[in-house]
Coordinates of C-alpha atoms in Angstrom, one line a residue:
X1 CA 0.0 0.0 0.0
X2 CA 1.2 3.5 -0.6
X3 CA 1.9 6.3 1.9
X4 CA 1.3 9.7 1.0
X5 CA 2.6 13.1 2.0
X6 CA 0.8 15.9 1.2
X7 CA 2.7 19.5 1.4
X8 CA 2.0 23.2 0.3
X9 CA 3.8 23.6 -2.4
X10 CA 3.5 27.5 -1.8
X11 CA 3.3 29.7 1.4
X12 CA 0.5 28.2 2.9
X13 CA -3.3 28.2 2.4
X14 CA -3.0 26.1 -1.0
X15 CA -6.2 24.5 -0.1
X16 CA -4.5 21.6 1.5
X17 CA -7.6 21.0 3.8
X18 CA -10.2 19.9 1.0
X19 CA -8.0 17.8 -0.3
X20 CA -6.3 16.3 2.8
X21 CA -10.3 15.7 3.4
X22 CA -10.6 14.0 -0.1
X23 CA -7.4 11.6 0.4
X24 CA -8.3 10.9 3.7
X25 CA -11.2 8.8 3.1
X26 CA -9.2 6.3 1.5
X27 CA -6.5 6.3 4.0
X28 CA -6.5 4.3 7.6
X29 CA -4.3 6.7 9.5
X30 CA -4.0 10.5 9.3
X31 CA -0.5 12.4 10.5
X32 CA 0.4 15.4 11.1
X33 CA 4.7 15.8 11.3
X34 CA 5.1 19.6 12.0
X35 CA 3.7 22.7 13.1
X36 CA 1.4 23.9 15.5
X37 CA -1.9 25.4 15.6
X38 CA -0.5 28.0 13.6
X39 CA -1.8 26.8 10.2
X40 CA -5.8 26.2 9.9
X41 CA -7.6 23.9 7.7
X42 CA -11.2 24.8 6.5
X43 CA -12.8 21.4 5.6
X44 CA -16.6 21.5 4.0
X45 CA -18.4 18.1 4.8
X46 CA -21.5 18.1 3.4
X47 CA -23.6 20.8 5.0
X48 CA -21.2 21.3 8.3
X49 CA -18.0 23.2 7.7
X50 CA -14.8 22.2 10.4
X51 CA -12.3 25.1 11.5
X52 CA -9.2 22.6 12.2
X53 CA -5.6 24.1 13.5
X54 CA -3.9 21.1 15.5
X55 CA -5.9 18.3 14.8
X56 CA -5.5 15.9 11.8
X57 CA -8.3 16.2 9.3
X58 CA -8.7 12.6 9.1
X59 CA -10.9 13.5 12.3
X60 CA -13.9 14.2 10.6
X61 CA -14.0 11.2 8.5
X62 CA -15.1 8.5 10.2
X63 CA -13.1 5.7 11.7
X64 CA -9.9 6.8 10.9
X65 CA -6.8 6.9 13.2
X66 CA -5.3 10.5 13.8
X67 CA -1.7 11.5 14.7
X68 CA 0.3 14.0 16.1
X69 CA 3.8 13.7 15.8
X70 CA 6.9 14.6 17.3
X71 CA 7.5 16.8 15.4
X72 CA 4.6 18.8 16.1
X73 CA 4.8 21.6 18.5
X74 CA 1.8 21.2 21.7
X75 CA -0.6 23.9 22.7
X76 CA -2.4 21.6 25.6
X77 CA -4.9 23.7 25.8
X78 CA -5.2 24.8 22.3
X79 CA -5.8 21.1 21.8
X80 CA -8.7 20.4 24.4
X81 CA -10.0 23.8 23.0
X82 CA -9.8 22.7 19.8
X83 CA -11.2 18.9 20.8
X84 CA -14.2 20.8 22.2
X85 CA -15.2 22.7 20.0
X86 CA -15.2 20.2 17.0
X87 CA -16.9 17.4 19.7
X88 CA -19.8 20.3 19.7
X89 CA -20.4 19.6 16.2
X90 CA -20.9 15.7 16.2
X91 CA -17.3 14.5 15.8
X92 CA -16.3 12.0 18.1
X93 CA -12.8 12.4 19.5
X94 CA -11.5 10.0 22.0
X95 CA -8.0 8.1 22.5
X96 CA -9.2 5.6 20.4
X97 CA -9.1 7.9 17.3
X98 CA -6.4 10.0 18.4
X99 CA -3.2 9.3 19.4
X100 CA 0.0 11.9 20.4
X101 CA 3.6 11.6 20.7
X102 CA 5.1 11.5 24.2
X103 CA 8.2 13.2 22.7
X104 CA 5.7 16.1 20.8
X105 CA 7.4 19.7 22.6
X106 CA 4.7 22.0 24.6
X107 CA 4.1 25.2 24.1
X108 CA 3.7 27.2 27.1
X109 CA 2.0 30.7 27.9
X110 CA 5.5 32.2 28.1
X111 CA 6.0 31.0 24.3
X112 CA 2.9 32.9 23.6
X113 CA 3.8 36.1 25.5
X114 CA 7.5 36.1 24.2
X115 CA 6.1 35.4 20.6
X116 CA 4.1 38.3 20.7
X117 CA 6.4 40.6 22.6
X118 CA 8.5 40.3 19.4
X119 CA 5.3 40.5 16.9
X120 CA 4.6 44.0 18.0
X121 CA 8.2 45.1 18.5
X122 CA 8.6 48.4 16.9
X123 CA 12.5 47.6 16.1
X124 CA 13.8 44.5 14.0
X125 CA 12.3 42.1 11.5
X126 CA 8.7 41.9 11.6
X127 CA 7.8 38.3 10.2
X128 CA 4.4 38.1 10.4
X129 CA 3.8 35.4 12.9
X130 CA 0.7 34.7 14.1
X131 CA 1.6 35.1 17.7
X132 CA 1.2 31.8 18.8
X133 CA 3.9 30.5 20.5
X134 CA 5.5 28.2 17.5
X135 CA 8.7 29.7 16.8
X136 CA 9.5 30.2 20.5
X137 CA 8.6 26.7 21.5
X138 CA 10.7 25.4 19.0
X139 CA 13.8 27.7 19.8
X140 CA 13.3 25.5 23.4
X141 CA 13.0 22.3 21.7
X142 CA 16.4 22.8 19.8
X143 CA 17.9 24.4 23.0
X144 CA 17.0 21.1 24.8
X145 CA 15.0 22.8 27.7
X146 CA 11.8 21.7 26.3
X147 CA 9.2 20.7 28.6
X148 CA 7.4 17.7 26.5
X149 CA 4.7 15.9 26.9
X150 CA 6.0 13.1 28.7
X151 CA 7.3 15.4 31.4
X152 CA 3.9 15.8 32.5
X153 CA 3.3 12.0 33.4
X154 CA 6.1 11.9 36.2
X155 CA 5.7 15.2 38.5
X156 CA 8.6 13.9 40.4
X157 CA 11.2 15.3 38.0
X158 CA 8.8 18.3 36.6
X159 CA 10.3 21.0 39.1
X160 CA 14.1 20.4 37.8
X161 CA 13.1 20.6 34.0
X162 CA 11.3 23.9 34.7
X163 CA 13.8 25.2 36.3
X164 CA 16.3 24.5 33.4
X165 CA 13.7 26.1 31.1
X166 CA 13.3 29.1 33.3
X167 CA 16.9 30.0 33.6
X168 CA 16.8 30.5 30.5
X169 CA 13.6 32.7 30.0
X170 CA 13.8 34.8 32.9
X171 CA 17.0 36.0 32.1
X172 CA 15.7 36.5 29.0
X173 CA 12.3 38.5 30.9
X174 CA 14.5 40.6 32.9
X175 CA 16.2 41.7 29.8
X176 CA 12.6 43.0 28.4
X177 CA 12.0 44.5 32.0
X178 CA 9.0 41.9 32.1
X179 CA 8.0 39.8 35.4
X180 CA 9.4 36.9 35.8
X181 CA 7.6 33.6 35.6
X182 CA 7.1 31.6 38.7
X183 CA 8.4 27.8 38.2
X184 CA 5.9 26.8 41.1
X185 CA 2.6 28.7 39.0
X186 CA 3.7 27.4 35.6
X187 CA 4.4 23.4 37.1
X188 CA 0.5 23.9 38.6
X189 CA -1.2 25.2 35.4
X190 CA 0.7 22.5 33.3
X191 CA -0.4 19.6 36.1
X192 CA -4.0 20.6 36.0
X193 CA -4.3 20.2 32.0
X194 CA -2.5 16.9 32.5
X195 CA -5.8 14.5 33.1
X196 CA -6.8 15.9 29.7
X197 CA -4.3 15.2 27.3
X198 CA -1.9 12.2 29.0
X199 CA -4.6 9.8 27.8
X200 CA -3.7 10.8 23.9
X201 CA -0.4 10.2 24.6
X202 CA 1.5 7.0 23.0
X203 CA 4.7 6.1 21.6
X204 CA 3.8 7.2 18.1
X205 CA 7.3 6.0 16.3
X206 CA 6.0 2.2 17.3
X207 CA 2.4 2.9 16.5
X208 CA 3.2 4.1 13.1
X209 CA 5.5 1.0 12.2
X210 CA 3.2 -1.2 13.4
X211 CA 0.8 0.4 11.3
X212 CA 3.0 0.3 8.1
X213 CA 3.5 -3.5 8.8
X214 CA -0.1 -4.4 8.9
X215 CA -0.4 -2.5 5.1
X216 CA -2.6 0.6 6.7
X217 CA -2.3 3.6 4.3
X218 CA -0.9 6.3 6.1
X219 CA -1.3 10.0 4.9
X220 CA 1.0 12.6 6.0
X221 CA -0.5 16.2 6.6
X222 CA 1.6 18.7 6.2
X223 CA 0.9 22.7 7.1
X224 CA 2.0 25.6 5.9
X225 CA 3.7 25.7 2.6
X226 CA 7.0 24.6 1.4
X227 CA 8.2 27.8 1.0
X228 CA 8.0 28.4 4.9
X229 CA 10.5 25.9 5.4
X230 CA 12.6 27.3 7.8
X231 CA 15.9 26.0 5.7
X232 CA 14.4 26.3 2.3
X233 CA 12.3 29.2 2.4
X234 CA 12.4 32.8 2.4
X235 CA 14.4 33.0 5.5
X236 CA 13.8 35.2 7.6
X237 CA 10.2 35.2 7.0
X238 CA 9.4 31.5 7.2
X239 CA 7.9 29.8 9.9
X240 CA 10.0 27.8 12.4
X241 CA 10.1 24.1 11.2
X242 CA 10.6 22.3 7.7
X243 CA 7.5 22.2 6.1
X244 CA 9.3 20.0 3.1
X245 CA 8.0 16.7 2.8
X246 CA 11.1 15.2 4.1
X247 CA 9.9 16.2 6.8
X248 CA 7.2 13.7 7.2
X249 CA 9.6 11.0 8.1
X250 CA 11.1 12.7 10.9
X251 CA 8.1 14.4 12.2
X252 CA 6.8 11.2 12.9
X253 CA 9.5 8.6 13.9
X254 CA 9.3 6.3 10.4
X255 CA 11.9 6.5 8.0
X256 CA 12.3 8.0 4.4
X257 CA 11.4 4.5 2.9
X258 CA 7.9 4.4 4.5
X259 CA 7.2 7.4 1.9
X260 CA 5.8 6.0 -1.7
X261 CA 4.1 9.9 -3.3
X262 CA 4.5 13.2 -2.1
X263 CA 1.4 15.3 -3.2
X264 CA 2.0 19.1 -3.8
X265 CA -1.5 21.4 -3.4
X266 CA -0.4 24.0 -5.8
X267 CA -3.2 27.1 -5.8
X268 CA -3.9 28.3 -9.1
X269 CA -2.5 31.7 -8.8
X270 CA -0.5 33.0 -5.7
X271 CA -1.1 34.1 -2.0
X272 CA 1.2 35.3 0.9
X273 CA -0.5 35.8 4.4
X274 CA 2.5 38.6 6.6
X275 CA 5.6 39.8 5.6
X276 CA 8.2 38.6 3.0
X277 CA 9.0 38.9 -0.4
X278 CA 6.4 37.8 -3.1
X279 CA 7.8 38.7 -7.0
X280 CA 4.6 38.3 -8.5
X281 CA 2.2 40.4 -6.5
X282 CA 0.0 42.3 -7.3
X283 CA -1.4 45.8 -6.1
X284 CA -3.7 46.8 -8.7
X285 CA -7.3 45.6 -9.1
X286 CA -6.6 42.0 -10.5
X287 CA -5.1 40.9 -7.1
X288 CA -8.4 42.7 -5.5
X289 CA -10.4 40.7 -7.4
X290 CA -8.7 37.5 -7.0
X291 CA -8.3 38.1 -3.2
X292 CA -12.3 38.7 -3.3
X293 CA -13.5 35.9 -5.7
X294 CA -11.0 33.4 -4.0
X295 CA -12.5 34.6 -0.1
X296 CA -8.5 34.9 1.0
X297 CA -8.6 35.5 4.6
X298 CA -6.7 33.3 6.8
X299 CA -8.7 30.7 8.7
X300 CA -6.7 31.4 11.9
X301 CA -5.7 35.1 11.9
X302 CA -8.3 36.4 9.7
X303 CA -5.3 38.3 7.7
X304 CA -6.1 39.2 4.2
X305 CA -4.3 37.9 2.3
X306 CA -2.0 39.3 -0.4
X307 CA -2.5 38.1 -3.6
X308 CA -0.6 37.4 -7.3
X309 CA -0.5 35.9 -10.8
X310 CA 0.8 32.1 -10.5
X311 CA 4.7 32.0 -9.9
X312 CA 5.8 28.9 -12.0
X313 CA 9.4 29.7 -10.7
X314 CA 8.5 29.5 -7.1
X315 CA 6.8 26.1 -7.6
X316 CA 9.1 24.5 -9.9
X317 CA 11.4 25.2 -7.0
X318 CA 9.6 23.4 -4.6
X319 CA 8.8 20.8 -6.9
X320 CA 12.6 19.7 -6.5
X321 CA 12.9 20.8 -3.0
X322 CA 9.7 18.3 -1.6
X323 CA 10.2 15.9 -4.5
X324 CA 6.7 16.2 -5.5
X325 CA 5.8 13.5 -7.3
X326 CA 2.2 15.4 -8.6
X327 CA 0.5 18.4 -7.5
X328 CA -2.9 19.2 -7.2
X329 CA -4.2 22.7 -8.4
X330 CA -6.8 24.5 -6.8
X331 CA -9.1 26.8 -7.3
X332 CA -8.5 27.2 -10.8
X333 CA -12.4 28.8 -11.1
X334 CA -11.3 32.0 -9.6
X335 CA -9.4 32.3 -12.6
X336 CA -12.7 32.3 -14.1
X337 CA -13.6 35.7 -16.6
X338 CA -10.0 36.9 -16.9
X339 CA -9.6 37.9 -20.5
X340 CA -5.8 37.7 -19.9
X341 CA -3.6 35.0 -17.2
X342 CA -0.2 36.0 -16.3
X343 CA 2.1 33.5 -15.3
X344 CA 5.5 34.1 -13.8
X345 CA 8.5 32.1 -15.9
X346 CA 11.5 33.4 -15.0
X347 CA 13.1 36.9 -12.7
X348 CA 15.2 39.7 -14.1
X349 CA 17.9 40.6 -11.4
X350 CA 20.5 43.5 -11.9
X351 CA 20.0 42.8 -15.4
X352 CA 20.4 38.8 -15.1
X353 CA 17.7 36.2 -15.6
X354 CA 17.2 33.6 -13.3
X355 CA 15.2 30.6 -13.1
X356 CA 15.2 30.1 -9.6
X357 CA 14.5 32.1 -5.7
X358 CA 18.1 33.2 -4.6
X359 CA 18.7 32.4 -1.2
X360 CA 19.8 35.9 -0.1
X361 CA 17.3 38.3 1.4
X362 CA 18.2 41.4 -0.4
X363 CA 18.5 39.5 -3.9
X364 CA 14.9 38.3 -3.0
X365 CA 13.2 41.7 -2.4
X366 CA 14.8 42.9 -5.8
X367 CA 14.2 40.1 -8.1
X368 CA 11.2 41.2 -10.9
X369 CA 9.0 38.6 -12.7
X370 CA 9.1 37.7 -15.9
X371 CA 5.7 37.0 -17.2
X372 CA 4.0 35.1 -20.0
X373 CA 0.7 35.9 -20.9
X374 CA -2.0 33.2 -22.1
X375 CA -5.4 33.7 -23.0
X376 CA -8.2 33.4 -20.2
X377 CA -11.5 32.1 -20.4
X378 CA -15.3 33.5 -20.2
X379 CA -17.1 30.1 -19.6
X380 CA -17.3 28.8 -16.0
X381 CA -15.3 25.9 -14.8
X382 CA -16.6 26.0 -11.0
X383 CA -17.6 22.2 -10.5
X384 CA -15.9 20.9 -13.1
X385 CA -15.6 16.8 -12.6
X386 CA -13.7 15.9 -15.8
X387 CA -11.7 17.5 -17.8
X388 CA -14.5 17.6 -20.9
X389 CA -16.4 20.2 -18.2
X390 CA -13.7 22.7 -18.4
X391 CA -13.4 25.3 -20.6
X392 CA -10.3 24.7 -23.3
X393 CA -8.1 27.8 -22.4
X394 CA -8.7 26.8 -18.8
X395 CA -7.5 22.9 -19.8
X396 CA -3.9 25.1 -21.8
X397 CA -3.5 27.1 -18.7
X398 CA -3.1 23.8 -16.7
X399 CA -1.3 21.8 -19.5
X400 CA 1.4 25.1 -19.1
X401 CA 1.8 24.7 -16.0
X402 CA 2.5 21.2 -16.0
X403 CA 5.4 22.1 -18.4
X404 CA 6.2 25.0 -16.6
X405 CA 7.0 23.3 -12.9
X406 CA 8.2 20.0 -14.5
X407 CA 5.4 18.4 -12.3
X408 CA 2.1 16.6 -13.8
X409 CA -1.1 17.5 -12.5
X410 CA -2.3 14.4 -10.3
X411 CA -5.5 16.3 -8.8
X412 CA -8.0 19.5 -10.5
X413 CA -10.0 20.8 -7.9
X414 CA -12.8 23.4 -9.0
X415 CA -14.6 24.5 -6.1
X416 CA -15.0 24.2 -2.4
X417 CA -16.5 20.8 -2.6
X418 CA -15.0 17.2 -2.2
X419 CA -16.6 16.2 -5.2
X420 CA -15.7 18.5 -7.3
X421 CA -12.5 17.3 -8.2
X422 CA -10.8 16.1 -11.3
X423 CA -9.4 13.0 -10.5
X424 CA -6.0 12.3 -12.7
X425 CA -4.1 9.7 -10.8
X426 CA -5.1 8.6 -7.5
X427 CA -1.7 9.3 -5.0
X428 CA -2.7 5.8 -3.0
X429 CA -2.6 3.8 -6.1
X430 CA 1.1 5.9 -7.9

């Protein structure tokens, strides 16, 4: 049986919840490797829409097995919030259908704090976090002061690990003339949300082999988008773990081999949520209009979104980068009436032309796209099932593509819906 991993293939909001939703019906288990709840998926099942940041989509579909791994970052109370809140609407979740690592890092109120602290800073880089507590929590994790979820099953040794952590933060506090955080109110708070998450907890490296063994399909959810990855993105602005689908095998305890297809969701033109270069937006009235026909607000900040023509050197990138094996393009109806399609081939830089993102942050605020211009289409292809519904300039646009990214098109989708999707090759059966 195959295992998938699905990853942006952009800066996030692709559409990856749709068709994480799709895949996931066919799948046994459902993981996510990375992140926090920093990156929401909007999934529409049938008339009831879910708002997901932390957990796995597979969730909402059934009896499917749902992960978090390792290398996940843990908002404990994010994640009985967020188990709460879906529970309202009819889904069951219980340790049965969830399952966490005991190594997964925990964010902590002091990650929150400090994250925004830095957020609102009126000096420095401003990169657009969403306040949350990620990129702290996982400056702890790779300083080894971590307090992880495992910690909180033996109190015993819970004063000594916070004490570590604390030297370093309230050094760090009394150097932002903030309070310092008392060990003995922080150990208290974290022991009282222990009786509601320990019982999730399981050795998810074991689980997930045993799973492979057995022939489950395993999906891998990525969030974010490839070009957040903290190594291969546009550093600084980039969030603070590697979103690339390598990823996926290290984020949950398996190894490389346990990966058969990586999945790219690939958005039909281009959208940044915060700060950071973006060659091919635009300011004028076609990225207000795509920003309004394609509803691009983020599902967890509410952030408009900025938005621009497709940016064929920005995926082709990340084809190579993730090792996408197909992509699936979405929301190529919001493309719908344009008389003219832009799509970015190539940047000009101090009179050069590349065909790549240079890694420097100067080069990438200067470089300028290089567009090619192909003919858009009046007729509608929202809902489109098969490739006979769409219009034939809308079937060009996405046979250019494919030869523009070096990447075949596995997955169409044409609208909110599950079943509006072009199916192409199915990623479970490569």
């Amino acid at each position: 049986m195959a295992n998938v991993v699905v990853v942006g293939s952009q800066w996030g909001d692709e559409g990856k919840g749709k068709i994480v939703d799709w895949l996931s019906e066919q799948a046994d288990v459902v993981v996510r490797f990375q992140g926090g709840h920093n990156a929401g998926h909007t999934l529409v099942v049938g008339n009831n829409t879910y708002k997901l940041s932390l957990l796995p989509s597979g969730l909402v579909r059934g009896a499917k097995l749902s992960v978090i791994g390792n290398g996940v970052v843990l908002d404990p109370q994010a994640l009985i919030d967020e188990i709460g809140r879906i529970s309202a609407q009819g889904v069951e979740v219980n340790p049965e259908r969830l399952r966490v690592a005991e190594n997964v890092a925990l964010i902590l109120p002091l990650h929150r704090e400090l994250d925004a602290i830095r957020e609102n800073a009126t000096t420095g880089t401003r990169i657009g976090t969403t306040k949350r507590g990620i990129g702290p929590a996982y400056e702890d994790k790779v300083g080894r002061r971590a307090i992880r979820l495992m910690d909180l099953a033996y109190p015993a040794t819970l004063d000594a690990k916070i004490e570590r952590l604390l030297a370093h933060h309230n050094a760090l506090r009394r150097g932002l003339s903030l309070d310092e955080i008392d060990g003995a109110e922080l150990r208290d708070g974290l022991l009282a949300l222990a009786p509601q998450v320990l019982p999730y907890m399981d050795r998810v490296w074991s689980l997930l082999d045993d799973e492979r063994r057995r022939g489950a399909k395993i999906l891998f959810e990525g969030a974010q988008g490839a070009l957040l990855d903290v190594d291969h993105g546009t550093y600084p602005f980039v969030t603070s773990s590697n979103t690339v689908a390598a990823q996926a095998a290290t984020g949950s305890g398996l190894g490389p081999g346990a990966i058969d297809y990586v999945l790219g969701i690939t958005k039909a033109y281009t959208t940044r949520v915060g700060e950071g270069p973006f060659p091919s937006e635009l300011f004028d009235e076609v990225g207000r209009k795509l920003g309004e026909r394609g509803h691009e607000f983020g599902t967890v900040t509410g952030r408009a979104r900025r938005c621009g023509w497709f940016d064929a050197v920005l995926v082709r990138q990340t084809v190579r980068t993730s090792g996408i094996h197909g992509i699936a393009l979405t929301k190529l109806d919001v493309l719908d009436g344009f008389d003219t399609i832009k799509v970015c081939t190539r940047y000009r830089l101090d009179g050069q032309e590349l065909d790549y993102l240079p890694a420097g942050q100067d080069a990438q605020a200067r470089v300028e796209p290089i567009y090619e211009t192909l003919k858009g289409w009046s007729e509608s292809s929202a809902g489109a099932r098969s490739w006979v519904d769409l219009p034939g300039e809308a079937v060009k646009y996405v046979r250019r593509i494919e030869e523009l990214i070096g990447c075949p098109v596995a997955l169409l989708s044409t609208s909110p819906e599950r079943e509006d999707t072009i199916l192409v090759q199915n990623p479970f059966e490569p």
